[in-house]
Coordinates of N, CA, C and O in Angstrom, one line a residue:
X204 N -12.3 5.8 -5.9 CA -12.6 4.2 -5.0 C -12.1 3.4 -5.9 O -12.9 3.8 -7.3
X205 N -11.4 2.1 -5.5 CA -11.4 0.9 -6.6 C -12.6 0.6 -7.1 O -13.6 0.4 -6.2
X206 N -12.5 -0.4 -8.1 CA -13.6 -0.5 -8.5 C -14.3 -2.0 -7.6 O -13.4 -2.5 -7.2
X207 N -15.3 -2.4 -7.7 CA -15.2 -3.9 -6.7 C -14.3 -5.2 -7.2 O -14.4 -5.2 -8.7
X208 N -14.4 -5.7 -6.5 CA -13.5 -7.0 -6.9 C -12.6 -7.6 -5.4 O -13.0 -7.4 -4.5
X209 N -12.0 -8.6 -5.4 CA -11.2 -8.9 -4.6 C -9.6 -8.2 -5.0 O -8.9 -8.6 -5.6
X210 N -9.2 -7.6 -3.3 CA -7.9 -7.1 -3.6 C -7.4 -7.9 -2.2 O -8.0 -8.2 -1.0
X211 N -6.1 -7.9 -2.5 CA -5.3 -8.9 -1.4 C -4.4 -8.1 -0.7 O -3.4 -7.7 -1.5
X212 N -4.3 -8.2 0.7 CA -3.0 -7.5 1.4 C -1.6 -8.3 1.5 O -1.8 -9.6 1.8
X213 N -0.6 -8.2 0.8 CA 0.2 -8.7 0.7 C 1.3 -8.2 1.1 O 1.9 -7.0 1.2
X214 N 2.4 -9.0 2.4 CA 3.4 -8.6 2.4 C 4.9 -9.1 2.1 O 5.8 -8.8 2.3
X215 N 4.7 -9.3 0.7 CA 5.6 -9.4 -0.1 C 5.6 -9.5 -1.5 O 4.7 -9.7 -2.0
X216 N 6.7 -9.8 -2.2 CA 6.7 -9.4 -3.9 C 6.0 -10.4 -3.9 O 4.8 -10.5 -5.3
X217 N 6.8 -11.6 -3.7 CA 6.5 -12.6 -4.0 C 4.5 -13.0 -4.1 O 4.0 -13.8 -5.0
X218 N 4.1 -13.1 -2.9 CA 2.3 -12.7 -2.5 C 2.0 -11.9 -3.5 O 0.8 -12.5 -3.9
X219 N 2.3 -11.0 -3.7 CA 1.4 -9.8 -4.7 C 1.4 -11.0 -6.2 O 0.1 -10.6 -6.6
X220 N 2.6 -11.0 -6.5 CA 2.6 -12.2 -7.7 C 1.7 -12.9 -7.6 O 1.0 -13.3 -8.9
X221 N 1.6 -13.8 -6.7 CA 1.3 -14.9 -6.8 C -0.4 -14.8 -6.3 O -1.1 -15.3 -7.6
X222 N -0.7 -13.4 -5.9 CA -2.3 -13.2 -5.4 C -2.9 -12.7 -7.4 O -4.2 -13.1 -7.8
X223 N -2.3 -12.0 -7.9 CA -2.5 -11.2 -9.1 C -2.6 -12.3 -10.2 O -3.8 -12.5 -10.9
X224 N -1.8 -13.8 -10.0 CA -2.0 -14.7 -10.6 C -3.0 -15.7 -10.6 O -3.5 -16.3 -11.7
X225 N -3.3 -15.4 -9.2 CA -4.4 -16.3 -9.1 C -6.1 -15.5 -9.3 O -7.2 -16.3 -8.8
X226 N -5.9 -14.7 -9.7 CA -7.1 -13.9 -10.2 C -7.7 -12.4 -9.5 O -8.5 -12.2 -9.7
X227 N -6.7 -12.1 -8.5 CA -6.9 -11.3 -7.7 C -7.2 -9.9 -8.4 O -6.0 -10.0 -9.4
X228 N -8.3 -9.0 -8.2 CA -8.2 -7.9 -9.0 C -7.2 -6.7 -8.7 O -7.2 -5.9 -9.3
X229 N -6.7 -6.8 -7.5 CA -5.6 -5.9 -7.4 C -4.8 -6.2 -6.2 O -5.2 -7.6 -5.1
X230 N -4.0 -5.5 -5.4 CA -3.0 -5.9 -4.2 C -2.9 -4.4 -3.4 O -2.9 -3.7 -4.1
X231 N -2.6 -4.7 -2.0 CA -2.2 -4.0 -1.2 C -1.0 -4.5 -0.8 O -0.8 -5.7 -0.2
X232 N 0.1 -3.4 -0.8 CA 1.4 -3.8 -0.5 C 1.5 -3.6 1.0 O 1.2 -2.3 1.3
X233 N 1.5 -4.4 1.8 CA 2.2 -3.8 3.6 C 3.4 -4.6 3.7 O 3.5 -5.2 4.5
X234 N 4.3 -4.0 3.5 CA 5.9 -4.6 3.8 C 6.5 -4.1 5.3 O 5.9 -3.0 5.3
X235 N 6.9 -5.2 6.0 CA 7.7 -4.2 7.0 C 8.7 -3.1 6.9 O 9.2 -3.6 6.5
X236 N 8.1 -2.6 7.8 CA 8.9 -1.3 7.9 C 9.2 -0.3 6.2 O 10.1 0.3 6.5
X237 N 8.0 -0.7 5.4 CA 8.2 -0.2 4.5 C 9.2 -0.6 3.3 O 9.4 -0.4 2.3
X238 N 10.3 -1.7 3.7 CA 11.4 -1.8 3.1 C 11.0 -2.7 1.7 O 10.2 -3.8 1.8
X239 N 11.1 -2.3 0.7 CA 10.8 -2.9 -0.6 C 9.6 -2.5 -1.3 O 9.4 -3.0 -2.2
X240 N 9.2 -1.5 -0.3 CA 7.4 -1.2 -1.0 C 8.0 -0.4 -2.3 O 7.1 -1.0 -3.0
X241 N 9.0 0.7 -3.0 CA 8.9 1.5 -4.0 C 9.4 0.0 -5.0 O 8.7 0.0 -6.2
X242 N 10.2 -0.7 -5.0 CA 10.6 -1.8 -5.8 C 9.4 -2.5 -6.3 O 9.4 -2.9 -7.7
X243 N 8.6 -3.1 -5.4 CA 7.8 -3.9 -5.5 C 6.9 -3.2 -6.3 O 6.4 -3.6 -7.3
X244 N 6.6 -2.3 -5.9 CA 5.4 -1.4 -6.7 C 5.6 -1.3 -8.3 O 5.3 -1.4 -9.0
X245 N 6.8 -0.7 -8.4 CA 7.5 -0.5 -9.8 C 7.5 -1.7 -10.3 O 7.1 -1.8 -11.5
X246 N 7.7 -2.7 -10.1 CA 7.8 -3.9 -10.5 C 6.5 -4.6 -11.0 O 6.6 -4.8 -12.0
X247 N 5.4 -4.3 -9.8 CA 4.2 -4.6 -10.4 C 3.6 -3.9 -11.2 O 2.8 -4.5 -12.7
X248 N 4.0 -2.4 -11.4 CA 3.5 -1.8 -12.5 C 4.1 -2.5 -13.8 O 3.1 -2.4 -14.8
X249 N 5.2 -2.4 -14.1 CA 6.2 -3.1 -15.5 C 5.6 -4.4 -15.7 O 5.6 -4.5 -16.9
X250 N 5.0 -5.1 -14.7 CA 4.2 -6.2 -15.1 C 3.0 -6.3 -15.5 O 2.2 -7.1 -15.7
X251 N 2.4 -5.1 -15.5 CA 0.8 -4.6 -15.9 C 0.0 -5.5 -14.6 O -1.6 -5.6 -15.1
X252 N 0.1 -4.8 -13.3 CA -0.6 -5.1 -12.4 C -1.9 -4.4 -12.7 O -1.4 -3.0 -12.9
X253 N -2.9 -4.5 -12.2 CA -4.4 -3.8 -12.8 C -4.7 -2.8 -11.8 O -5.2 -1.6 -12.1
X254 N -4.0 -2.7 -10.0 CA -4.6 -2.4 -9.2 C -3.4 -2.4 -8.4 O -2.9 -3.3 -7.7
X255 N -2.6 -1.5 -7.7 CA -2.0 -1.3 -6.7 C -2.1 -0.5 -5.5 O -1.5 1.2 -5.9
X256 N -2.1 -0.8 -4.3 CA -2.2 0.0 -3.6 C -1.3 0.0 -2.0 O -0.5 -0.9 -2.2
X257 N -0.9 1.3 -1.1 CA -0.3 0.5 -0.3 C -1.0 0.9 0.9 O -1.7 1.6 1.1
X258 N 0.0 -0.2 2.3 CA -1.1 0.3 3.1 C 0.4 0.7 4.5 O 1.2 0.0 4.7
X259 N -0.1 1.6 4.9 CA 0.8 2.9 5.9 C 0.9 1.9 7.3 O 0.2 1.0 7.4
X260 N 1.8 2.1 7.9 CA 1.9 1.5 9.2 C 0.8 1.6 10.1 O -0.3 2.4 10.2
X261 N 0.2 0.8 10.7 CA -0.8 0.9 11.8 C -1.2 2.0 12.6 O -2.1 2.5 12.9
X262 N 0.2 2.0 13.3 CA 0.2 3.3 14.3 C 1.1 4.3 13.9 O 2.0 4.2 13.1
X263 N 0.1 5.5 14.1 CA 0.6 6.6 13.9 C 1.7 7.3 14.9 O 1.0 7.4 15.5
X264 N 2.6 7.8 14.4 CA 3.5 8.6 15.8 C 3.7 10.0 15.6 O 4.0 10.4 13.9
X265 N 3.8 11.1 16.3 CA 4.5 12.4 15.6 C 5.4 12.6 15.0 O 5.9 11.4 15.5
X266 N 5.2 13.2 14.0 CA 6.7 13.5 13.4 C 6.9 12.3 12.1 O 8.1 12.1 11.5
X267 N 6.0 11.4 11.9 CA 6.4 10.3 11.3 C 5.5 10.9 9.5 O 5.1 10.0 8.5
X268 N 5.5 11.9 9.3 CA 5.0 12.9 8.0 C 5.8 12.1 6.9 O 5.3 12.2 5.7
X269 N 7.1 11.8 7.1 CA 8.1 11.5 6.0 C 7.5 10.3 5.2 O 7.2 10.1 4.3
X270 N 6.5 9.4 6.5 CA 6.4 8.1 5.6 C 5.1 8.3 4.8 O 4.9 7.8 3.4
X271 N 4.5 9.4 5.3 CA 3.0 9.6 3.8 C 3.6 10.5 2.8 O 3.0 9.6 1.7
X272 N 4.4 10.9 3.0 CA 5.4 11.8 1.7 C 5.9 10.9 0.7 O 5.9 10.5 -0.6
X273 N 6.4 9.6 1.7 CA 7.1 8.5 0.9 C 6.4 7.9 0.1 O 6.0 7.4 -1.0
X274 N 5.3 7.5 1.0 CA 4.1 6.4 0.0 C 3.8 6.9 -1.0 O 2.7 6.5 -2.0
X275 N 2.8 8.5 -0.8 CA 2.2 9.5 -1.7 C 3.1 9.4 -2.9 O 2.7 9.5 -4.0
X276 N 4.3 9.5 -2.7 CA 5.7 9.7 -4.1 C 5.4 8.6 -4.8 O 6.0 8.8 -6.2
X277 N 4.9 7.6 -4.2 CA 5.4 6.2 -5.3 C 4.1 6.1 -6.0 O 4.1 5.3 -7.0
X278 N 2.9 7.0 -5.7 CA 1.6 7.0 -6.7 C 1.0 5.7 -6.6 O 0.7 5.3 -7.9
X279 N 0.6 5.2 -5.6 CA -0.2 4.1 -5.8 C -1.8 4.5 -6.5 O -1.8 5.7 -6.5
X280 N -2.6 3.3 -6.5 CA -3.5 3.6 -6.7 C -4.6 4.0 -5.8 O -5.4 4.9 -5.6
X281 N -4.0 3.9 -4.7 CA -4.7 3.9 -3.5 C -3.9 3.8 -1.8 O -3.3 3.3 -2.2
X282 N -4.3 4.2 -1.0 CA -3.8 4.2 0.1 C -4.8 3.5 1.4 O -6.0 3.9 1.3
X283 N -4.7 2.4 1.8 CA -5.5 2.0 2.9 C -5.6 2.7 3.9 O -4.3 2.9 4.8
X284 N -6.6 2.8 4.6 CA -6.6 3.6 5.9 C -7.1 2.7 6.7 O -7.9 2.2 6.9
X285 N -6.3 2.4 8.0 CA -6.4 1.6 9.0 C -7.2 2.1 10.3 O -7.7 1.7 11.0
X286 N -7.3 3.8 10.5 CA -7.8 4.2 11.6 C -7.9 5.8 11.1 O -7.2 6.1 10.1
X287 N -8.7 6.3 12.1 CA -8.9 7.9 11.9 C -7.6 8.5 11.9 O -7.7 9.8 11.2
X288 N -6.3 8.3 12.9 CA -5.3 8.9 13.1 C -4.8 9.0 11.3 O -3.9 10.0 11.1
X289 N -4.8 8.4 11.1 CA -4.5 8.4 9.1 C -4.9 9.4 8.0 O -4.3 9.9 7.2
X290 N -6.3 9.8 8.7 CA -6.9 10.9 8.2 C -6.2 12.1 8.2 O -6.8 12.9 7.6
X291 N -5.1 12.4 9.7 CA -4.6 13.9 9.2 C -5.8 14.7 10.0 O -6.5 14.6 10.6
X292 N -5.7 16.1 8.9 CA -6.4 16.9 9.0 C -7.9 16.7 9.5 O -8.5 17.3 10.5
X293 N -8.3 15.7 8.7 CA -10.1 15.4 8.3 C -10.2 14.8 10.2 O -11.2 14.4 10.1
X294 N -9.6 13.9 10.5 CA -9.8 13.0 11.6 C -10.4 13.9 12.9 O -10.0 15.3 13.2
X295 N -11.3 13.7 13.6 CA -11.9 14.4 14.5 C -10.6 13.9 16.0 O -10.2 13.3 15.9
X296 N -10.8 15.1 16.8 CA -9.7 15.1 17.7 C -10.3 13.7 19.1 O -11.1 13.1 19.2

């Protein structure tokens, strides 16, 4: 788990940069339709961000496993779990 601190949910790279500059301990990237998530994560890493998590879409639909694979391929520090459906096999029926 991440260390204790202030982690800000951001919907743009500019928001993430501003949150980190203001003293946030880390950010979670929650970009609309995931567009730009990978580029933002790589940019923030290059800029020395201490913690970068990603937030997958809130609603999980059958066949969207590609989204999980894409996000995990980015190698974030964490993935925000918004509901039991996001836990996959470990979720109760």
